[in-house]
PDB file of C-alpha atoms in Angstrom:
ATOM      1  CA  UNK A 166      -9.854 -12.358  -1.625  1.00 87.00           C
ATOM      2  CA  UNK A 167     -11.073  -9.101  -0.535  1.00 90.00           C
ATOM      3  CA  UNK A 168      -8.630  -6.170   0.492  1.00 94.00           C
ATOM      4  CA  UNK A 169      -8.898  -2.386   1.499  1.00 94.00           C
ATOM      5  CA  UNK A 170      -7.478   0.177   3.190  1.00 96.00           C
ATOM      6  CA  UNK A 171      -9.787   2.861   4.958  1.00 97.00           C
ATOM      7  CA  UNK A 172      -9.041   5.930   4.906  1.00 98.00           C
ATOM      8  CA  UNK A 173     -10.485   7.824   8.396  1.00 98.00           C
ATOM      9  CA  UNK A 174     -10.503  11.145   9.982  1.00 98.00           C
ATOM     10  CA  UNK A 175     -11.506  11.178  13.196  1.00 98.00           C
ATOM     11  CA  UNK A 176     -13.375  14.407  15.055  1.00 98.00           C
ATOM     12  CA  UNK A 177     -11.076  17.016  16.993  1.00 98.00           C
ATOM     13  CA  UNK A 178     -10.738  15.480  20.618  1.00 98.00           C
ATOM     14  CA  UNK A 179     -11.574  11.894  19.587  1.00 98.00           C
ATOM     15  CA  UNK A 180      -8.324  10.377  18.762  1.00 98.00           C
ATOM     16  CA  UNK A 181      -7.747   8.585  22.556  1.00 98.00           C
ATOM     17  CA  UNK A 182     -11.188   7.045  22.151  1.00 98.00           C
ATOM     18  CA  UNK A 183     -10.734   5.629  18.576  1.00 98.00           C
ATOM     19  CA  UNK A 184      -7.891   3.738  19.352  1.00 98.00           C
ATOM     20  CA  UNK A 185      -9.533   2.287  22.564  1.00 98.00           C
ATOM     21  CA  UNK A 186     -12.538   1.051  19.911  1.00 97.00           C
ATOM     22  CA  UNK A 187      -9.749   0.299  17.388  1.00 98.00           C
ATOM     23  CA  UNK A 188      -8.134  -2.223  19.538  1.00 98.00           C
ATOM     24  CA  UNK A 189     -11.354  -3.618  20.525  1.00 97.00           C
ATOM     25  CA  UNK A 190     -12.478  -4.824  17.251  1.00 97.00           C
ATOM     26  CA  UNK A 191      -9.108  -5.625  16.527  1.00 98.00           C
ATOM     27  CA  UNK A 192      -9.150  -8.308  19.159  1.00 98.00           C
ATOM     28  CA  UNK A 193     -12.846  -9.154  18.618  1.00 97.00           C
ATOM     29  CA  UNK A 194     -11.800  -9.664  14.557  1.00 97.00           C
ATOM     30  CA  UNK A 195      -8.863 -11.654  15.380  1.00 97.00           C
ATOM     31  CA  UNK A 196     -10.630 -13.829  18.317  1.00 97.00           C
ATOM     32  CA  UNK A 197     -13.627 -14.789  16.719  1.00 97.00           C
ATOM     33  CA  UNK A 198     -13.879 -14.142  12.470  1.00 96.00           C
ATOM     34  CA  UNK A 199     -11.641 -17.238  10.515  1.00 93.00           C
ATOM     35  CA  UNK A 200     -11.674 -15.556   7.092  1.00 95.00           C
ATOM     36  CA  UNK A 201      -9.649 -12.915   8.522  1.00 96.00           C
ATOM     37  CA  UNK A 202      -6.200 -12.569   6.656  1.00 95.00           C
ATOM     38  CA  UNK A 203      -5.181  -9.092   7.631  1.00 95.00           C
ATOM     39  CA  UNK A 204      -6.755  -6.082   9.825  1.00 97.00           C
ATOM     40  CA  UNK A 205      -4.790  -3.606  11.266  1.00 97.00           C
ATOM     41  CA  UNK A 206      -5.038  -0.144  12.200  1.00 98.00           C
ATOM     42  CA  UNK A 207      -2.316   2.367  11.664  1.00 98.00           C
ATOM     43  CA  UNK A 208      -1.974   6.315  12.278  1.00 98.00           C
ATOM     44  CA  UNK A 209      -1.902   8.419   9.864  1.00 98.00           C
ATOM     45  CA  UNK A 210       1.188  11.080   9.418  1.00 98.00           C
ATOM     46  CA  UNK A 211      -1.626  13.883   9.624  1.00 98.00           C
ATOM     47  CA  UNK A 212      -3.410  14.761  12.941  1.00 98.00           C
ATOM     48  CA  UNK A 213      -6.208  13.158  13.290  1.00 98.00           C
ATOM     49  CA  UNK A 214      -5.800  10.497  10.756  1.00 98.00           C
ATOM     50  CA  UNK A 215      -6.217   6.794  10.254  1.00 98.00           C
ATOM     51  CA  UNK A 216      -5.703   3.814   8.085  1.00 98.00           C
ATOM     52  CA  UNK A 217      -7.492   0.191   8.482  1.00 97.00           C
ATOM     53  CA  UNK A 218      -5.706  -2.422   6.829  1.00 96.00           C
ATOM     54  CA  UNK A 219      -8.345  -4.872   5.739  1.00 95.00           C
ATOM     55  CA  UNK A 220      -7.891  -8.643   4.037  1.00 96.00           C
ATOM     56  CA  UNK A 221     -10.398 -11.384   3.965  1.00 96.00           C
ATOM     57  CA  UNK A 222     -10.300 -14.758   2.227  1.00 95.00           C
ATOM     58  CA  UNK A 223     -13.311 -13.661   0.396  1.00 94.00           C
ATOM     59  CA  UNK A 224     -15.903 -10.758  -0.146  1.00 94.00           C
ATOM     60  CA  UNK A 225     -18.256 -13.111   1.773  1.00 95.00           C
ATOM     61  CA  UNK A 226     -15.769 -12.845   4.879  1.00 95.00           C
ATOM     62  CA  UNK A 227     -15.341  -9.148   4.356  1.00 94.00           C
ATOM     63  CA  UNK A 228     -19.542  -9.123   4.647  1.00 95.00           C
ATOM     64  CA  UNK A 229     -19.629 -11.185   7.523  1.00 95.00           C
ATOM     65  CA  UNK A 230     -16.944  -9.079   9.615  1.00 96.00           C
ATOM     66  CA  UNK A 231     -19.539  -5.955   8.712  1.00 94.00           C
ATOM     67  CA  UNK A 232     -22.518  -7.472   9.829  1.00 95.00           C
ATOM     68  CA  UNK A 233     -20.618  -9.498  12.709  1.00 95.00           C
ATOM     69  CA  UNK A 234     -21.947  -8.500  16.382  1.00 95.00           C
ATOM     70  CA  UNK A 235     -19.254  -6.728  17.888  1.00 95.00           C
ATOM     71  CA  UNK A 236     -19.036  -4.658  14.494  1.00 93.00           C
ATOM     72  CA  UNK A 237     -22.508  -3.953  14.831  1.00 94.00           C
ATOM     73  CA  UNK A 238     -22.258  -3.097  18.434  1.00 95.00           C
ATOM     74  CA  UNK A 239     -19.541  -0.585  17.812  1.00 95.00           C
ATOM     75  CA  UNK A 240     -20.593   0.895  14.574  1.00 94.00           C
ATOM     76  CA  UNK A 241     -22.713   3.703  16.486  1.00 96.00           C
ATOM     77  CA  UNK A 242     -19.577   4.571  18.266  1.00 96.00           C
ATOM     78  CA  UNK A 243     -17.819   4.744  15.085  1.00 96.00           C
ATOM     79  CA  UNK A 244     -20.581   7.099  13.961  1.00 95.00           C
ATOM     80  CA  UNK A 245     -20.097   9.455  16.622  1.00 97.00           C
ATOM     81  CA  UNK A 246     -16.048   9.428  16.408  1.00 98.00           C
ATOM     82  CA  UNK A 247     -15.545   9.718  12.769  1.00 98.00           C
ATOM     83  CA  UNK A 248     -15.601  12.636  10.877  1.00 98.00           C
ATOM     84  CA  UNK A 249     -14.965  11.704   7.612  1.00 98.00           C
ATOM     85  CA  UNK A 250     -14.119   7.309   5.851  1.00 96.00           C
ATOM     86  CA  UNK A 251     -13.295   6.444   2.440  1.00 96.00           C
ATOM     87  CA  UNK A 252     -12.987   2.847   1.686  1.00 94.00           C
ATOM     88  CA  UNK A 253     -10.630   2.344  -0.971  1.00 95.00           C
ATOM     89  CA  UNK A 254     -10.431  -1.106  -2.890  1.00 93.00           C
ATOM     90  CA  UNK A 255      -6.606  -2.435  -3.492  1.00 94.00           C
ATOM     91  CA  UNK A 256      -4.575  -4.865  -4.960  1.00 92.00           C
ATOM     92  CA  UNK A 257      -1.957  -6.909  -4.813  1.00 90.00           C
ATOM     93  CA  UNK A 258       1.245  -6.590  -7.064  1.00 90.00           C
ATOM     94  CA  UNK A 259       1.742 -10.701  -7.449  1.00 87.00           C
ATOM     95  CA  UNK A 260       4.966 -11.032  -6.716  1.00 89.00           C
ATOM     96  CA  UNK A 261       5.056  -8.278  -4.192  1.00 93.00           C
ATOM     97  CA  UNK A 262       2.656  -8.763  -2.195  1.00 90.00           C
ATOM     98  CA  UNK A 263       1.570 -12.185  -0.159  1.00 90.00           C
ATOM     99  CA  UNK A 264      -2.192 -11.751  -0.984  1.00 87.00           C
ATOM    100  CA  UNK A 265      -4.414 -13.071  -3.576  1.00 80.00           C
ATOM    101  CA  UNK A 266      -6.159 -10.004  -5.936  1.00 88.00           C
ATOM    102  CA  UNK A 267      -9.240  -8.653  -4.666  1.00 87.00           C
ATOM    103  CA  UNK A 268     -12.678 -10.326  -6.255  1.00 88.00           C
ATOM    104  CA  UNK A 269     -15.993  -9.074  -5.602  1.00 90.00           C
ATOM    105  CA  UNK A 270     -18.673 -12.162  -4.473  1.00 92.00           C
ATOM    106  CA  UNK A 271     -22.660 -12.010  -4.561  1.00 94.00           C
ATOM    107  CA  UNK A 272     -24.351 -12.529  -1.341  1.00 94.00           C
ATOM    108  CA  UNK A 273     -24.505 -16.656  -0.675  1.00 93.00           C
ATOM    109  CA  UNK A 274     -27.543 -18.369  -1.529  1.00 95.00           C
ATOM    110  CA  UNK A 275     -30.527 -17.954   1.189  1.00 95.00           C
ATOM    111  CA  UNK A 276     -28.137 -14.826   2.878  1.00 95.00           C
ATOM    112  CA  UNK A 277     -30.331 -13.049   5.540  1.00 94.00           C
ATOM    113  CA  UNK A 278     -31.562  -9.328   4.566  1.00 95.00           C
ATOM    114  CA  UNK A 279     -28.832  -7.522   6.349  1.00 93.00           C
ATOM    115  CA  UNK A 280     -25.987  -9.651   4.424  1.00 95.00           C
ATOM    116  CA  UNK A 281     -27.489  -8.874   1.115  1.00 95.00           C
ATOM    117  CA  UNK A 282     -27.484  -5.085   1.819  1.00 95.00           C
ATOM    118  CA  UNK A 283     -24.441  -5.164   3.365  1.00 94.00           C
ATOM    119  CA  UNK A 284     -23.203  -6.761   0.093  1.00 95.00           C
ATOM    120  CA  UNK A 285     -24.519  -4.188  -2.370  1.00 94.00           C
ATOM    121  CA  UNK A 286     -23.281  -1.560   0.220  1.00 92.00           C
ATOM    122  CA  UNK A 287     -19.741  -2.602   0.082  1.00 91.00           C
ATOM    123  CA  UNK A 288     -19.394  -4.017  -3.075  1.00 91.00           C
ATOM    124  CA  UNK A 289     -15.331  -4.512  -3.907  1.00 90.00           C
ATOM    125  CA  UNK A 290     -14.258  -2.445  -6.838  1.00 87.00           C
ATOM    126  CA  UNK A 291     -12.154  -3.942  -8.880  1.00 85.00           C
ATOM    127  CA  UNK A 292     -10.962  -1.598 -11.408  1.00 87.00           C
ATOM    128  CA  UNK A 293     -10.695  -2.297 -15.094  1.00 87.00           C
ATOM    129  CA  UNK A 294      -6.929  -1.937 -15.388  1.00 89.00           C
ATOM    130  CA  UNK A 295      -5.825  -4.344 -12.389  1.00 88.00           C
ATOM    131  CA  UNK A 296      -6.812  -6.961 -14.949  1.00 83.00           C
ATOM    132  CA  UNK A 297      -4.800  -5.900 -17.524  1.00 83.00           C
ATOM    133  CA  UNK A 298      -1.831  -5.640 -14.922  1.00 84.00           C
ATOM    134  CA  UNK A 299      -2.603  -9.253 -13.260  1.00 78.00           C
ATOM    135  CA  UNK A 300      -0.133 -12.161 -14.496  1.00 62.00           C
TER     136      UNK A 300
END
């Protein structure tokens, strides 16, 4: 499993435009990627700000919705609309939460070039003490 939340900030004026592109990849995601478990965007309680809900069956799926075409396609116009994106690594409370912890994957065997960077690029962080916590 592989689950974040982004954190985004979008430039002054851009907000309408975001959540046009927001709702586009949403539907793209949901239409055409299978590991997909969760990916949802939400606004934040500050002008201005965002949250992506992200959940794949693996870091592998996570990799392939970032290197997927309409991702691709729109990154560019994610470029231009956001000011500021921290992607923050979470997991699950078993028990209170429905999805499996978060587990970081190396690129499958033979993956093209852009997979493998990807990979490295957004490599899941799994911090020390969620392993102490898991049961």
């Amino acid at each position: 499993m592989a689950t974040l939340l982004a954190h985004i900030t979008v430039r002054p004026g851009a907000e309408t435009e975001f959540e046009t592109l927001a709702r586009t990849l949403y539907e793209r995601t949901h239409e055409t990627e299978t590991g997909v478990r969760r990916y949802e965007y939400w606004r934040g309680s500050e002008p201005r700000t965002y949250y992506t809900m992200l959940s794949f069956e693996d870091h592998r799926a996570f990799v392939a919705h970032q290197t997927s075409d309409h991702h691709e396609t729109a990154s560019p116009v994610i470029g231009r609309l956001v000011e500021r994106i921290r992607l923050e690594w979470v997991d699950p409370i078993q028990g209170a939460a429905p999805l499996p912890p978060s587990e970081m994957q190396a690129a499958a065997p033979g993956a093209d070039p852009l997979t493998i960077e990807y990979t490295d690029r957004f490599a899941a962080i799994v911090a020390d003490w969620w392993l102490a916590q898991r049961h």
